[in-house]
């Protein structure tokens, strides 16, 4: 798995790190452009007001036909560098988290994403980690990179 999750014991936060073989502007776009978000997350973007004090809402249908809704508030944006936002899967025991996403240029055609995720309690973080969280985020990040590489090849 290319995406690494660092979850130190007895804490209510974790860090997710992934290097991508795509330029940083495309990595940033994957989190800020509604069409791109929809494609790599395989979700319906109901709203994505990507600006400070904006908000977002997504709806994803699982293979059994259940609809899962995700939403949050975007608190701060530094284009191609940083997004600070909340994230919540509506109805989940995990509750809302605070996420700080850092976008870093590694090379002309490579970049790095570092996500610092803060949960309300250690128990909520533990509940998240008991889910197939690592597998799911790796699959999503793989898809993000595949779609971005396709865009590069089409240019």
PDB file of C-alpha atoms in Angstrom:
ATOM      1  CA  UNK A   1       0.000   0.000   0.000  1.00  0.00           C
ATOM      2  CA  UNK A   2       1.424   3.353  -1.051  1.00  0.00           C
ATOM      3  CA  UNK A   3      -0.641   5.440   1.351  1.00  0.00           C
ATOM      4  CA  UNK A   4       0.830   5.346   4.852  1.00  0.00           C
ATOM      5  CA  UNK A   5      -1.260   5.903   7.968  1.00  0.00           C
ATOM      6  CA  UNK A   6       0.675   6.905  11.090  1.00  0.00           C
ATOM      7  CA  UNK A   7      -1.500   6.393  14.161  1.00  0.00           C
ATOM      8  CA  UNK A   8       0.484   6.603  17.378  1.00  0.00           C
ATOM      9  CA  UNK A   9      -1.069   4.936  20.430  1.00  0.00           C
ATOM     10  CA  UNK A  10      -3.102   6.897  23.001  1.00  0.00           C
ATOM     11  CA  UNK A  11      -3.812   9.820  20.677  1.00  0.00           C
ATOM     12  CA  UNK A  12      -6.876  11.225  18.970  1.00  0.00           C
ATOM     13  CA  UNK A  13      -5.151  12.147  15.711  1.00  0.00           C
ATOM     14  CA  UNK A  14      -3.375  10.437  12.841  1.00  0.00           C
ATOM     15  CA  UNK A  15      -1.360  11.387   9.790  1.00  0.00           C
ATOM     16  CA  UNK A  16      -1.905  10.074   6.275  1.00  0.00           C
ATOM     17  CA  UNK A  17       0.978  10.415   3.805  1.00  0.00           C
ATOM     18  CA  UNK A  18       1.083   9.581   0.108  1.00  0.00           C
ATOM     19  CA  UNK A  19       3.469  10.474  -2.680  1.00  0.00           C
ATOM     20  CA  UNK A  20       1.965  10.688  -6.163  1.00  0.00           C
ATOM     21  CA  UNK A  21       3.511  10.599  -9.615  1.00  0.00           C
ATOM     22  CA  UNK A  22       1.533  13.688 -10.623  1.00  0.00           C
ATOM     23  CA  UNK A  23       2.308  17.419 -10.398  1.00  0.00           C
ATOM     24  CA  UNK A  24       1.165  19.231  -7.269  1.00  0.00           C
ATOM     25  CA  UNK A  25      -1.380  21.357  -9.172  1.00  0.00           C
ATOM     26  CA  UNK A  26      -3.234  18.173 -10.235  1.00  0.00           C
ATOM     27  CA  UNK A  27      -3.100  16.747  -6.719  1.00  0.00           C
ATOM     28  CA  UNK A  28      -4.603  19.957  -5.367  1.00  0.00           C
ATOM     29  CA  UNK A  29      -7.225  19.947  -8.124  1.00  0.00           C
ATOM     30  CA  UNK A  30      -8.281  16.442  -7.064  1.00  0.00           C
ATOM     31  CA  UNK A  31      -9.549  17.975  -3.811  1.00  0.00           C
ATOM     32  CA  UNK A  32     -10.823  21.318  -5.102  1.00  0.00           C
ATOM     33  CA  UNK A  33     -12.501  20.641  -8.470  1.00  0.00           C
ATOM     34  CA  UNK A  34     -16.009  19.096  -8.292  1.00  0.00           C
ATOM     35  CA  UNK A  35     -15.657  17.047 -11.496  1.00  0.00           C
ATOM     36  CA  UNK A  36     -12.299  15.627 -10.435  1.00  0.00           C
ATOM     37  CA  UNK A  37     -13.572  14.845  -6.908  1.00  0.00           C
ATOM     38  CA  UNK A  38     -16.588  13.076  -8.378  1.00  0.00           C
ATOM     39  CA  UNK A  39     -14.428  10.896 -10.623  1.00  0.00           C
ATOM     40  CA  UNK A  40     -11.791   9.687  -8.181  1.00  0.00           C
ATOM     41  CA  UNK A  41     -14.072   9.376  -5.169  1.00  0.00           C
ATOM     42  CA  UNK A  42     -16.812   7.777  -7.295  1.00  0.00           C
ATOM     43  CA  UNK A  43     -19.323  10.067  -5.615  1.00  0.00           C
ATOM     44  CA  UNK A  44     -21.979  12.610  -6.472  1.00  0.00           C
ATOM     45  CA  UNK A  45     -20.816  16.098  -5.608  1.00  0.00           C
ATOM     46  CA  UNK A  46     -23.926  17.863  -4.375  1.00  0.00           C
ATOM     47  CA  UNK A  47     -22.004  20.967  -3.397  1.00  0.00           C
ATOM     48  CA  UNK A  48     -18.352  22.024  -3.354  1.00  0.00           C
ATOM     49  CA  UNK A  49     -17.904  25.673  -2.460  1.00  0.00           C
ATOM     50  CA  UNK A  50     -14.095  25.582  -2.373  1.00  0.00           C
ATOM     51  CA  UNK A  51     -13.174  28.781  -0.557  1.00  0.00           C
ATOM     52  CA  UNK A  52     -12.574  29.899   3.019  1.00  0.00           C
ATOM     53  CA  UNK A  53     -15.820  29.397   4.969  1.00  0.00           C
ATOM     54  CA  UNK A  54     -17.285  27.409   2.084  1.00  0.00           C
ATOM     55  CA  UNK A  55     -18.775  23.964   2.448  1.00  0.00           C
ATOM     56  CA  UNK A  56     -19.195  20.690   0.630  1.00  0.00           C
ATOM     57  CA  UNK A  57     -21.560  17.730   0.478  1.00  0.00           C
ATOM     58  CA  UNK A  58     -21.115  14.417  -1.326  1.00  0.00           C
ATOM     59  CA  UNK A  59     -23.369  11.362  -1.676  1.00  0.00           C
ATOM     60  CA  UNK A  60     -22.027   7.902  -2.446  1.00  0.00           C
ATOM     61  CA  UNK A  61     -24.085   4.804  -3.164  1.00  0.00           C
ATOM     62  CA  UNK A  62     -22.566   1.515  -2.012  1.00  0.00           C
ATOM     63  CA  UNK A  63     -22.958  -1.792  -3.918  1.00  0.00           C
ATOM     64  CA  UNK A  64     -26.049  -2.653  -1.834  1.00  0.00           C
ATOM     65  CA  UNK A  65     -27.795   0.582  -2.826  1.00  0.00           C
ATOM     66  CA  UNK A  66     -27.291   2.415   0.478  1.00  0.00           C
ATOM     67  CA  UNK A  67     -26.591   6.126   0.134  1.00  0.00           C
ATOM     68  CA  UNK A  68     -23.868   7.585   2.367  1.00  0.00           C
ATOM     69  CA  UNK A  69     -23.611  11.344   2.748  1.00  0.00           C
ATOM     70  CA  UNK A  70     -20.461  13.260   3.618  1.00  0.00           C
ATOM     71  CA  UNK A  71     -20.200  16.936   4.414  1.00  0.00           C
ATOM     72  CA  UNK A  72     -18.022  19.572   5.966  1.00  0.00           C
ATOM     73  CA  UNK A  73     -16.891  23.158   6.110  1.00  0.00           C
ATOM     74  CA  UNK A  74     -13.805  24.480   4.384  1.00  0.00           C
ATOM     75  CA  UNK A  75     -12.071  26.799   6.823  1.00  0.00           C
ATOM     76  CA  UNK A  76      -8.898  27.836   5.027  1.00  0.00           C
ATOM     77  CA  UNK A  77      -7.452  27.494   1.534  1.00  0.00           C
ATOM     78  CA  UNK A  78      -3.960  28.255   0.293  1.00  0.00           C
ATOM     79  CA  UNK A  79      -4.028  27.273  -3.376  1.00  0.00           C
ATOM     80  CA  UNK A  80      -1.740  24.334  -4.218  1.00  0.00           C
ATOM     81  CA  UNK A  81      -0.478  24.262  -0.607  1.00  0.00           C
ATOM     82  CA  UNK A  82      -3.094  23.687   2.084  1.00  0.00           C
ATOM     83  CA  UNK A  83      -6.770  23.039   2.810  1.00  0.00           C
ATOM     84  CA  UNK A  84      -8.212  23.077   6.333  1.00  0.00           C
ATOM     85  CA  UNK A  85     -11.668  21.525   6.584  1.00  0.00           C
ATOM     86  CA  UNK A  86     -14.018  19.467   8.677  1.00  0.00           C
ATOM     87  CA  UNK A  87     -15.262  16.076   7.477  1.00  0.00           C
ATOM     88  CA  UNK A  88     -18.258  14.052   8.622  1.00  0.00           C
ATOM     89  CA  UNK A  89     -19.993  10.961   7.340  1.00  0.00           C
ATOM     90  CA  UNK A  90     -23.588  11.691   8.315  1.00  0.00           C
ATOM     91  CA  UNK A  91     -24.912   9.098  10.775  1.00  0.00           C
ATOM     92  CA  UNK A  92     -21.500   7.605  11.523  1.00  0.00           C
ATOM     93  CA  UNK A  93     -20.315   6.934  15.069  1.00  0.00           C
ATOM     94  CA  UNK A  94     -17.018   8.611  14.151  1.00  0.00           C
ATOM     95  CA  UNK A  95     -18.502  12.112  14.132  1.00  0.00           C
ATOM     96  CA  UNK A  96     -16.859  15.186  12.651  1.00  0.00           C
ATOM     97  CA  UNK A  97     -13.105  15.408  12.251  1.00  0.00           C
ATOM     98  CA  UNK A  98     -10.787  18.300  11.556  1.00  0.00           C
ATOM     99  CA  UNK A  99      -8.512  17.706   8.559  1.00  0.00           C
ATOM    100  CA  UNK A 100      -5.506  19.732   7.455  1.00  0.00           C
ATOM    101  CA  UNK A 101      -4.304  18.728   3.984  1.00  0.00           C
ATOM    102  CA  UNK A 102      -0.816  19.767   2.893  1.00  0.00           C
ATOM    103  CA  UNK A 103       0.174  19.619  -0.783  1.00  0.00           C
ATOM    104  CA  UNK A 104       3.890  19.541  -1.473  1.00  0.00           C
ATOM    105  CA  UNK A 105       5.833  19.627  -4.724  1.00  0.00           C
ATOM    106  CA  UNK A 106       8.396  16.824  -4.711  1.00  0.00           C
ATOM    107  CA  UNK A 107       9.546  17.137  -8.332  1.00  0.00           C
ATOM    108  CA  UNK A 108       8.280  18.554 -11.612  1.00  0.00           C
ATOM    109  CA  UNK A 109       5.927  15.594 -12.041  1.00  0.00           C
ATOM    110  CA  UNK A 110       5.565  14.343  -8.466  1.00  0.00           C
ATOM    111  CA  UNK A 111       3.904  15.543  -5.295  1.00  0.00           C
ATOM    112  CA  UNK A 112       3.105  14.596  -1.737  1.00  0.00           C
ATOM    113  CA  UNK A 113      -0.106  14.769   0.263  1.00  0.00           C
ATOM    114  CA  UNK A 114       0.052  14.888   4.052  1.00  0.00           C
ATOM    115  CA  UNK A 115      -3.250  14.850   5.912  1.00  0.00           C
ATOM    116  CA  UNK A 116      -3.406  15.526   9.635  1.00  0.00           C
ATOM    117  CA  UNK A 117      -6.762  14.248  10.906  1.00  0.00           C
ATOM    118  CA  UNK A 118      -7.980  15.084  14.418  1.00  0.00           C
ATOM    119  CA  UNK A 119     -10.846  13.095  15.952  1.00  0.00           C
ATOM    120  CA  UNK A 120     -13.044  14.202  18.839  1.00  0.00           C
ATOM    121  CA  UNK A 121     -11.753  11.369  21.058  1.00  0.00           C
ATOM    122  CA  UNK A 122      -9.254   8.514  21.048  1.00  0.00           C
ATOM    123  CA  UNK A 123     -12.218   6.118  20.940  1.00  0.00           C
ATOM    124  CA  UNK A 124     -13.591   7.659  17.744  1.00  0.00           C
ATOM    125  CA  UNK A 125     -10.190   7.390  16.095  1.00  0.00           C
ATOM    126  CA  UNK A 126      -9.957   3.750  17.212  1.00  0.00           C
ATOM    127  CA  UNK A 127     -13.393   3.071  15.711  1.00  0.00           C
ATOM    128  CA  UNK A 128     -12.207   4.563  12.396  1.00  0.00           C
ATOM    129  CA  UNK A 129      -9.105   2.391  12.407  1.00  0.00           C
ATOM    130  CA  UNK A 130     -11.168  -0.778  13.035  1.00  0.00           C
ATOM    131  CA  UNK A 131     -12.931  -0.170   9.719  1.00  0.00           C
ATOM    132  CA  UNK A 132     -11.243  -1.055   6.394  1.00  0.00           C
ATOM    133  CA  UNK A 133      -9.966   2.521   6.473  1.00  0.00           C
ATOM    134  CA  UNK A 134      -6.398   1.872   5.256  1.00  0.00           C
ATOM    135  CA  UNK A 135      -7.600  -0.306   2.388  1.00  0.00           C
ATOM    136  CA  UNK A 136     -10.255   2.218   1.323  1.00  0.00           C
ATOM    137  CA  UNK A 137      -7.994   5.246   1.360  1.00  0.00           C
ATOM    138  CA  UNK A 138      -5.308   3.361  -0.584  1.00  0.00           C
ATOM    139  CA  UNK A 139      -7.827   2.362  -3.235  1.00  0.00           C
ATOM    140  CA  UNK A 140      -9.126   5.932  -3.481  1.00  0.00           C
ATOM    141  CA  UNK A 141      -5.633   7.409  -3.749  1.00  0.00           C
ATOM    142  CA  UNK A 142      -4.703   4.849  -6.421  1.00  0.00           C
ATOM    143  CA  UNK A 143      -7.772   5.919  -8.398  1.00  0.00           C
ATOM    144  CA  UNK A 144      -6.915   9.604  -7.927  1.00  0.00           C
ATOM    145  CA  UNK A 145      -3.451   8.990  -9.390  1.00  0.00           C
ATOM    146  CA  UNK A 146      -4.799   6.906 -12.310  1.00  0.00           C
ATOM    147  CA  UNK A 147      -7.283   9.624 -13.272  1.00  0.00           C
ATOM    148  CA  UNK A 148      -4.665  12.380 -12.999  1.00  0.00           C
ATOM    149  CA  UNK A 149      -2.170  10.412 -15.107  1.00  0.00           C
ATOM    150  CA  UNK A 150      -4.888   9.918 -17.751  1.00  0.00           C
ATOM    151  CA  UNK A 151      -5.472  13.688 -17.788  1.00  0.00           C
ATOM    152  CA  UNK A 152      -1.737  14.295 -18.279  1.00  0.00           C
ATOM    153  CA  UNK A 153      -1.611  11.809 -21.167  1.00  0.00           C
ATOM    154  CA  UNK A 154      -4.627  13.459 -22.840  1.00  0.00           C
ATOM    155  CA  UNK A 155      -2.983  16.893 -22.799  1.00  0.00           C
TER     156      UNK A 155
END
